[in-house]
Coordinates of N, CA and C in Angstrom, one line a residue:
X1 N -31.6 -20.5 -4.5 CA -32.4 -19.6 -5.4 C -31.3 -18.6 -6.0
X2 N -30.7 -18.2 -7.1 CA -29.7 -17.6 -7.2 C -30.1 -16.1 -7.6
X3 N -29.1 -15.1 -7.5 CA -29.4 -13.5 -7.8 C -29.7 -13.3 -9.1
X4 N -30.7 -12.4 -9.2 CA -31.5 -12.0 -10.6 C -30.6 -11.9 -11.6
X5 N -29.5 -11.2 -11.6 CA -28.6 -10.9 -12.8 C -27.8 -12.3 -13.1
X6 N -27.4 -13.1 -12.4 CA -26.8 -14.3 -12.5 C -27.9 -15.4 -13.4
X7 N -29.2 -15.2 -13.1 CA -30.1 -16.2 -13.8 C -29.7 -15.8 -15.6
X8 N -29.4 -14.7 -15.9 CA -29.3 -14.5 -17.3 C -27.9 -14.9 -18.0
X9 N -26.9 -15.4 -17.0 CA -25.7 -16.1 -17.5 C -26.0 -17.6 -18.0
X10 N -25.7 -17.8 -19.1 CA -25.6 -19.4 -19.8 C -24.7 -20.1 -18.8
X11 N -25.0 -21.3 -18.5 CA -24.2 -22.0 -17.9 C -23.0 -22.3 -18.2
X12 N -22.3 -22.2 -19.4 CA -21.2 -22.3 -19.8 C -20.3 -21.5 -19.4
X13 N -21.0 -20.0 -19.5 CA -20.1 -18.7 -18.8 C -19.9 -19.2 -17.5
X14 N -20.8 -19.8 -16.4 CA -20.3 -19.5 -15.1 C -19.5 -19.9 -14.6
X15 N -18.2 -20.5 -15.1 CA -16.9 -20.8 -14.8 C -16.0 -19.3 -14.9
X16 N -16.4 -18.5 -16.2 CA -15.8 -17.6 -16.3 C -16.4 -16.5 -15.6
X17 N -17.6 -16.5 -15.1 CA -17.9 -15.7 -14.3 C -17.3 -15.8 -12.8
X18 N -16.9 -16.9 -12.4 CA -16.5 -17.3 -11.2 C -15.0 -16.9 -11.0
X19 N -14.4 -17.2 -12.4 CA -12.9 -16.7 -12.3 C -12.4 -15.1 -12.2
X20 N -13.5 -14.6 -13.0 CA -13.2 -13.0 -12.8 C -13.6 -12.6 -11.5
X21 N -14.6 -13.1 -11.1 CA -15.4 -12.4 -9.8 C -14.1 -12.9 -8.6
X22 N -13.7 -13.7 -8.8 CA -12.8 -14.3 -7.7 C -11.6 -13.4 -7.9
X23 N -11.1 -12.9 -9.0 CA -10.0 -12.0 -9.1 C -10.2 -10.8 -8.5
X24 N -11.5 -10.6 -8.8 CA -11.9 -9.1 -8.0 C -12.1 -9.2 -6.5
X25 N -12.6 -10.2 -6.2 CA -12.7 -10.4 -4.6 C -11.1 -10.5 -4.0
X26 N -10.5 -11.1 -4.5 CA -9.1 -11.6 -3.9 C -8.3 -10.1 -4.0
X27 N -8.5 -9.4 -5.2 CA -7.6 -8.2 -5.3 C -8.2 -7.3 -4.3
X28 N -9.6 -7.0 -3.8 CA -9.9 -6.2 -2.9 C -9.4 -6.7 -1.6
X29 N -9.4 -7.9 -1.3 CA -9.0 -8.6 -0.2 C -7.3 -8.1 0.3
X30 N -6.6 -8.1 -0.8 CA -5.4 -7.5 -0.9 C -5.0 -6.1 -0.5
X31 N -6.1 -5.6 -0.8 CA -6.2 -4.2 -0.8 C -6.6 -3.7 0.5
X32 N -7.4 -4.5 1.0 CA -8.2 -4.1 2.4 C -7.0 -4.7 3.4
X33 N -6.3 -5.6 3.0 CA -5.3 -5.9 4.2 C -4.2 -4.4 4.2
X34 N -3.9 -4.3 3.0 CA -3.0 -3.1 3.1 C -3.7 -1.7 4.0
X35 N -4.9 -1.7 3.9 CA -5.5 -0.6 4.4 C -5.7 -0.7 6.1
X36 N -5.9 -2.0 6.2 CA -5.8 -2.4 7.6 C -4.5 -2.3 8.3
X37 N -3.5 -2.5 7.8 CA -1.9 -2.6 8.0 C -1.7 -1.0 8.2
X38 N -2.3 -0.1 7.3 CA -1.9 1.2 7.6 C -2.8 2.0 8.4
X39 N -3.9 1.5 9.0 CA -4.9 1.9 10.0 C -6.1 2.9 9.2
X40 N -6.5 2.4 8.0 CA -7.4 3.3 7.5 C -8.7 2.0 7.8
X41 N -9.2 2.3 9.0 CA -10.7 1.4 9.2 C -11.6 1.7 8.3
X42 N -12.1 2.9 8.0 CA -13.1 2.9 7.4 C -13.2 2.5 5.9
X43 N -11.9 2.8 5.1 CA -11.7 1.9 3.8 C -11.9 0.5 3.9
X44 N -11.2 0.0 5.0 CA -11.1 -1.4 5.1 C -12.2 -2.2 5.4
X45 N -12.9 -1.5 6.4 CA -14.3 -1.9 6.4 C -15.3 -2.2 5.4
X46 N -15.4 -1.1 4.2 CA -16.1 -1.2 3.3 C -15.7 -2.0 2.3
X47 N -14.3 -2.2 2.0 CA -13.7 -3.3 1.2 C -14.1 -4.8 1.7
X48 N -14.2 -4.8 3.1 CA -14.1 -6.2 3.6 C -15.7 -6.4 3.3
X49 N -16.6 -5.6 3.4 CA -18.1 -5.9 3.0 C -18.2 -6.3 1.5
X50 N -17.5 -5.4 0.5 CA -17.8 -5.8 -0.8 C -17.3 -7.1 -1.1
X51 N -16.0 -7.4 -0.4 CA -15.1 -8.5 -0.7 C -15.8 -9.8 -0.5
X52 N -16.8 -9.8 1.0 CA -17.2 -10.8 1.3 C -18.6 -11.1 0.6
X53 N -19.3 -10.2 0.4 CA -20.3 -10.2 -0.8 C -20.2 -10.6 -2.0
X54 N -19.0 -10.4 -2.6 CA -18.7 -11.2 -4.0 C -18.5 -12.7 -3.7
X55 N -17.4 -12.9 -2.6 CA -17.3 -14.4 -2.3 C -18.6 -15.0 -1.9
X56 N -19.5 -14.7 -1.4 CA -20.7 -15.3 -1.0 C -21.4 -15.8 -2.4
X57 N -21.4 -14.7 -3.2 CA -22.1 -14.8 -4.7 C -21.4 -16.3 -5.3
X58 N -20.1 -16.0 -5.4 CA -19.3 -17.1 -6.0 C -19.3 -18.5 -5.6
X59 N -19.4 -18.5 -4.3 CA -19.8 -19.8 -3.6 C -21.1 -20.4 -3.8
X60 N -22.0 -19.2 -3.8 CA -23.5 -19.8 -4.3 C -23.3 -20.3 -5.7
X61 N -22.8 -19.8 -6.5 CA -22.8 -20.5 -7.8 C -22.1 -21.8 -7.9
X62 N -20.8 -22.2 -7.2 CA -20.5 -23.6 -6.9 C -21.2 -24.3 -6.5
X63 N -21.9 -24.2 -5.5 CA -22.7 -25.0 -4.7 C -24.3 -25.2 -5.4
X64 N -24.3 -24.4 -6.3 CA -25.5 -24.9 -7.3 C -25.2 -25.5 -8.2
X65 N -23.9 -25.6 -8.7 CA -23.4 -26.1 -10.0 C -22.4 -27.3 -9.4
X66 N -22.2 -28.1 -8.4 CA -21.5 -28.7 -7.8 C -20.7 -30.0 -9.0
X67 N -21.7 -30.4 -9.7 CA -21.2 -31.2 -10.6 C -20.1 -30.4 -11.8
X68 N -19.7 -29.2 -11.6 CA -19.3 -28.8 -12.7 C -17.8 -28.6 -12.6
X69 N -16.8 -29.4 -12.9 CA -15.4 -29.5 -12.2 C -14.8 -28.0 -12.6
X70 N -15.4 -27.4 -13.8 CA -14.3 -26.3 -14.2 C -14.7 -25.0 -13.1
X71 N -15.7 -24.9 -12.4 CA -16.0 -24.0 -11.6 C -14.8 -24.2 -10.4
X72 N -14.3 -25.5 -10.0 CA -13.3 -25.6 -9.0 C -12.2 -25.2 -9.6
X73 N -11.6 -25.4 -10.9 CA -10.6 -24.9 -11.6 C -10.6 -23.1 -11.5
X74 N -11.6 -22.8 -12.2 CA -12.0 -21.2 -12.2 C -11.7 -20.6 -10.8
X75 N -12.2 -21.2 -9.7 CA -12.0 -20.5 -8.2 C -10.7 -20.7 -8.0
X76 N -9.9 -21.6 -8.1 CA -8.7 -21.7 -7.7 C -8.0 -20.8 -8.7
X77 N -8.1 -20.7 -10.1 CA -7.4 -19.9 -10.7 C -7.7 -18.2 -10.5
X78 N -8.8 -18.1 -10.3 CA -9.3 -16.7 -10.0 C -8.4 -16.3 -8.7
X79 N -8.3 -17.2 -7.6 CA -7.8 -16.8 -6.4 C -6.4 -16.6 -6.7
X80 N -5.6 -17.7 -7.4 CA -4.1 -17.1 -7.9 C -3.9 -15.9 -8.6
X81 N -4.7 -15.8 -9.6 CA -4.7 -14.5 -10.3 C -5.0 -13.2 -9.5
X82 N -5.9 -13.2 -8.5 CA -6.3 -12.2 -7.7 C -5.5 -11.7 -7.0
X83 N -4.5 -12.7 -6.4 CA -3.2 -12.4 -5.6 C -2.5 -11.6 -6.2
X84 N -2.0 -11.9 -7.5 CA -1.3 -10.9 -8.4 C -1.7 -9.8 -9.0
X85 N -2.8 -9.6 -9.1 CA -3.4 -8.1 -9.6 C -3.6 -7.4 -8.4
X86 N -3.9 -8.1 -7.0 CA -4.1 -7.0 -5.9 C -2.7 -6.4 -5.5
X87 N -1.8 -7.4 -5.6 CA -0.3 -6.9 -5.3 C 0.1 -5.8 -6.2
X88 N -0.3 -6.3 -7.8 CA 0.3 -5.3 -8.6 C -0.8 -3.9 -8.4
X89 N -2.1 -4.0 -8.0 CA -2.4 -2.5 -7.7 C -2.1 -2.0 -6.7
X90 N -1.6 -2.4 -5.5 CA -1.3 -2.1 -4.2 C 0.2 -1.4 -4.6
X91 N 0.9 -2.1 -5.3 CA 2.2 -1.3 -5.7 C 2.0 -0.1 -6.6
X92 N 1.1 -0.2 -7.5 CA 0.7 1.0 -8.1 C 0.0 2.3 -7.4
X93 N -0.6 1.9 -6.3 CA -1.2 3.0 -5.4 C -0.1 3.8 -4.6
X94 N 1.1 3.1 -4.3 CA 1.9 4.0 -3.5 C 1.5 4.5 -2.4
X95 N 0.3 4.0 -1.6 CA 0.2 4.6 -0.4 C 1.0 4.5 0.8
X96 N 1.1 5.2 1.6 CA 1.5 4.9 2.9 C 3.1 5.8 2.9
X97 N 3.5 5.6 3.9 CA 5.0 6.1 4.6 C 6.0 5.1 4.7
X98 N 7.4 5.1 4.3 CA 8.0 4.2 4.3 C 9.5 5.0 5.1
X99 N 10.4 4.4 5.8 CA 11.5 4.7 6.3 C 12.7 3.9 5.4
X100 N 13.6 5.0 5.1 CA 14.7 4.5 4.1 C 16.0 4.7 5.0
X101 N 16.6 3.5 5.0 CA 17.9 3.1 5.6 C 19.1 3.3 4.5
X102 N 20.1 3.9 4.5 CA 21.0 4.1 3.5 C 22.5 4.1 4.0
X103 N 23.1 3.0 3.7 CA 24.6 2.9 4.4 C 25.3 3.3 3.2
X104 N 26.2 4.4 3.3 CA 27.3 4.9 2.4 C 28.5 5.1 3.1
X105 N 29.7 5.0 2.4 CA 31.1 5.3 3.0 C 31.0 6.6 3.0
X106 N 32.2 7.2 3.5 CA 32.5 8.6 3.7 C 32.6 9.2 2.6
X107 N 33.3 8.6 1.5 CA 33.3 9.8 0.3 C 32.0 10.2 -0.1
X108 N 30.8 9.5 -0.1 CA 29.6 9.8 -0.6 C 28.8 10.9 0.5
X109 N 29.6 11.8 1.1 CA 29.1 12.6 1.9 C 28.1 13.8 1.4
X110 N 27.9 13.9 -0.1 CA 27.3 14.9 -0.7 C 25.8 14.5 -0.7
X111 N 25.6 13.1 -0.4 CA 24.1 12.4 -0.5 C 23.2 13.0 0.2
X112 N 23.6 13.2 1.6 CA 22.8 13.7 2.6 C 22.3 14.9 2.2
X113 N 23.1 16.0 2.0 CA 22.9 17.1 1.3 C 21.9 17.6 0.4
X114 N 22.1 16.5 -0.7 CA 21.3 16.6 -1.7 C 20.0 16.2 -1.6
X115 N 19.7 15.3 -0.6 CA 18.6 14.8 -0.4 C 17.9 16.0 0.5
X116 N 18.5 16.4 1.5 CA 18.0 17.7 2.2 C 17.6 18.9 1.2
X117 N 18.4 18.9 0.0 CA 17.9 19.9 -0.8 C 16.7 19.6 -1.8
X118 N 16.1 18.2 -1.7 CA 15.3 17.9 -2.5 C 14.0 17.6 -1.4
X119 N 14.2 18.3 -0.2 CA 13.0 18.5 0.7 C 13.0 16.7 1.4
X120 N 13.9 16.0 1.5 CA 14.0 14.9 2.2 C 14.2 15.4 3.7
X121 N 13.7 14.7 4.7 CA 14.2 15.1 6.2 C 15.1 13.8 6.4
X122 N 16.3 14.4 6.5 CA 17.6 13.2 6.8 C 18.2 13.4 8.0
X123 N 18.6 12.4 8.5 CA 19.2 12.2 9.7 C 20.5 11.1 9.5
X124 N 21.6 11.9 10.1 CA 22.7 11.1 9.8 C 23.7 10.4 10.6
X125 N 24.0 9.5 10.8 CA 24.4 8.8 12.1 C 25.8 8.1 11.2
X126 N 27.0 8.2 12.1 CA 28.2 7.9 11.7 C 28.0 6.5 12.4
X127 N 28.7 5.4 11.8 CA 28.9 3.9 11.8 C 30.2 3.5 11.4
X128 N 30.2 2.0 11.6 CA 31.5 1.3 11.2 C 30.9 0.2 10.7
X129 N 31.6 -0.2 9.2 CA 31.1 -1.0 8.4 C 32.2 -2.2 8.2
X130 N 32.0 -3.0 7.3 CA 32.8 -4.4 7.2 C 34.4 -3.6 6.9
X131 N 34.4 -2.5 5.9 CA 35.4 -2.1 5.2 C 35.9 -0.6 6.0
X132 N 35.5 -0.3 7.1 CA 35.6 1.0 7.6 C 34.4 2.1 7.9
X133 N 34.8 3.1 8.3 CA 33.8 4.1 8.7 C 32.5 4.0 7.8
X134 N 31.8 4.4 8.1 CA 30.4 4.7 7.0 C 29.3 5.7 7.7
X135 N 28.2 6.0 7.1 CA 27.6 7.1 7.1 C 26.1 6.4 6.9
X136 N 25.4 6.3 8.1 CA 23.8 5.6 7.9 C 22.9 6.8 7.8
X137 N 22.3 7.0 6.7 CA 21.4 8.2 6.6 C 19.8 7.5 6.5
X138 N 19.1 8.2 7.5 CA 17.6 7.7 7.6 C 16.8 8.8 7.1
X139 N 15.8 8.4 6.4 CA 14.6 9.4 6.0 C 13.6 8.8 6.3
X140 N 12.3 9.3 6.4 CA 11.0 8.8 6.2 C 10.3 9.9 5.5
X141 N 9.7 9.0 4.4 CA 9.0 9.9 3.2 C 7.9 9.1 2.8
X142 N 7.0 9.8 1.9 CA 5.7 9.1 1.3 C 6.3 8.1 0.4
X143 N 5.6 7.1 0.2 CA 6.1 5.9 -0.8 C 6.1 6.4 -1.9
X144 N 5.3 7.5 -2.4 CA 5.4 7.8 -3.8 C 6.8 8.6 -4.3
X145 N 7.6 8.7 -3.1 CA 8.9 9.5 -3.6 C 9.9 8.6 -3.8
X146 N 9.6 7.5 -3.7 CA 10.5 6.3 -3.6 C 11.5 6.4 -4.8
X147 N 10.8 6.2 -6.1 CA 11.6 6.4 -7.4 C 12.5 7.8 -7.1
X148 N 12.2 9.0 -6.9 CA 13.0 10.1 -6.5 C 14.2 9.7 -5.7
X149 N 14.0 9.3 -4.8 CA 15.2 8.9 -3.7 C 16.1 7.7 -4.3
X150 N 15.3 7.1 -4.9 CA 16.2 5.7 -5.3 C 17.3 6.6 -6.6
X151 N 16.5 7.2 -7.5 CA 17.4 7.9 -8.6 C 18.7 8.7 -8.2
X152 N 18.2 9.5 -6.9 CA 19.4 10.2 -6.3 C 20.3 9.4 -5.5
X153 N 20.2 8.4 -5.1 CA 21.2 7.6 -4.2 C 21.9 6.7 -5.5
X154 N 21.2 6.0 -6.5 CA 21.7 5.7 -7.8 C 23.0 6.6 -8.2
X155 N 22.7 7.9 -8.3 CA 23.4 8.8 -9.0 C 24.7 9.1 -8.1
X156 N 24.3 9.5 -6.9 CA 25.3 10.0 -6.0 C 26.2 8.8 -5.3
X157 N 25.7 7.7 -5.2 CA 26.2 6.6 -4.2 C 25.9 5.6 -4.7
X158 N 26.2 5.1 -6.1 CA 25.5 3.9 -6.9 C 26.1 2.6 -5.8
X159 N 27.1 2.6 -4.9 CA 27.3 1.5 -4.3 C 26.6 1.5 -3.1
X160 N 26.0 2.4 -2.5 CA 25.1 2.3 -1.3 C 24.3 1.2 -1.4
X161 N 24.4 0.8 0.2 CA 23.4 -0.3 0.4 C 22.2 0.7 1.5
X162 N 20.9 0.0 0.6 CA 19.7 0.5 1.5 C 18.7 -0.4 1.7
X163 N 18.0 0.0 2.6 CA 16.9 -1.0 3.0 C 15.4 0.0 3.3
X164 N 14.4 -0.7 3.0 CA 13.1 0.1 3.1 C 12.2 -0.6 3.7
X165 N 11.3 0.1 4.7 CA 10.5 -0.7 5.4 C 9.0 0.3 5.6
X166 N 7.8 -0.4 5.7 CA 6.6 0.5 5.9 C 6.7 1.1 6.9
X167 N 6.1 2.0 7.4 CA 5.8 2.8 8.5 C 4.4 3.0 9.2
X168 N 4.0 2.7 10.0 CA 2.6 2.7 10.3 C 2.0 4.2 10.7
X169 N 2.6 4.6 11.3 CA 2.4 6.2 12.0 C 3.9 6.8 11.8
X170 N 3.7 8.3 12.0 CA 5.0 9.1 12.2 C 4.3 10.1 12.8
X171 N 5.1 11.0 13.9 CA 4.5 12.3 14.4 C 4.1 13.3 13.3
X172 N 5.1 13.7 12.4 CA 4.5 14.7 11.6 C 5.2 14.4 10.4
X173 N 4.7 14.6 9.4 CA 5.8 14.7 7.9 C 5.6 16.3 7.6
X174 N 6.9 16.5 6.6 CA 7.1 18.1 6.2 C 5.9 18.4 5.7
X175 N 5.1 17.9 4.6 CA 4.0 18.5 4.0 C 3.0 18.8 4.7
X176 N 2.7 18.1 6.0 CA 1.8 18.3 6.9 C 1.9 19.8 7.9
X177 N 3.1 20.2 7.9 CA 3.3 21.4 8.6 C 2.7 22.5 8.0
X178 N 1.7 23.1 8.7 CA 0.8 24.2 8.4 C 0.8 25.3 9.5
X179 N 1.5 26.1 10.0 CA 1.7 26.8 11.1 C 0.6 27.7 11.4
X180 N -0.1 28.2 9.8 CA -1.1 29.3 10.2 C -2.4 28.3 10.3
X181 N -2.5 27.1 10.0 CA -3.8 26.4 10.2 C -3.8 25.4 11.5
X182 N -4.8 25.5 12.0 CA -4.9 24.8 13.4 C -6.2 23.9 13.3
X183 N -5.9 22.8 13.8 CA -7.2 21.8 13.7 C -8.4 22.4 14.5
X184 N -9.4 21.6 14.4 CA -10.8 22.2 14.7 C -10.6 22.1 16.6
X185 N -9.9 20.7 17.0 CA -9.8 20.9 18.6 C -9.1 21.7 18.9
X186 N -7.8 22.2 18.4 CA -7.1 23.2 19.0 C -7.9 24.5 19.1
X187 N -8.5 24.9 17.9 CA -9.3 25.9 17.8 C -10.2 26.0 18.9
X188 N -11.2 25.2 19.3 CA -12.0 24.9 20.3 C -11.5 25.3 21.3
X189 N -10.1 24.6 21.7 CA -9.6 24.6 22.9 C -9.2 26.3 23.3
X190 N -8.7 26.7 22.4 CA -8.3 28.2 22.4 C -9.8 29.1 22.4
X191 N -10.6 28.6 22.2 CA -12.0 29.5 22.2 C -12.4 29.2 23.4
X192 N -12.4 28.1 23.9 CA -12.6 28.0 25.4 C -11.8 28.5 26.6
X193 N -10.3 28.7 26.4 CA -9.5 29.6 27.1 C -10.1 30.6 27.1
X194 N -10.3 31.7 26.0 CA -10.5 32.8 25.9 C -11.8 33.4 26.7
X195 N -12.7 32.3 26.8 CA -14.0 32.8 27.5 C -13.9 33.0 29.0

């Protein structure tokens, strides 16, 4: 027995329904994996529920129409397209934190100062490269600042080598520092100590 809403879809449109529903469920799955890797348990759990619910509906449609080979093509095509769409959405969301490693030669000494001026937290480490002494700049920033950082590096050190990696956790981000606000637990502990 199919779901009530699916009974109104003409049989000729079932492959189209499967294709678009599969795009939706695979896209949700891609975003769910991103949330899992970044530690967002609640969001990942909710997306997992929706993803599997859509998948079950799709599979039920395939099993009730086993003789229609277009359903199989729609299922596979929706999966492939869903991967692409999911990665595109994940890229546009720009969630999370990344570590940027930038290697510059000694002449690009102003890069670190410019990044600091733009409120990037930068650590500079001297190093030795293939062609002599270099500076290795490390900065951890929110992913949405990547374009700003990339523009500064390309402007001041166009020959710099850089690599970017996702970071699951950091101890403290600059925009999280709020000395006047204490979290609930700290306030409760201070209250308990004063009693």
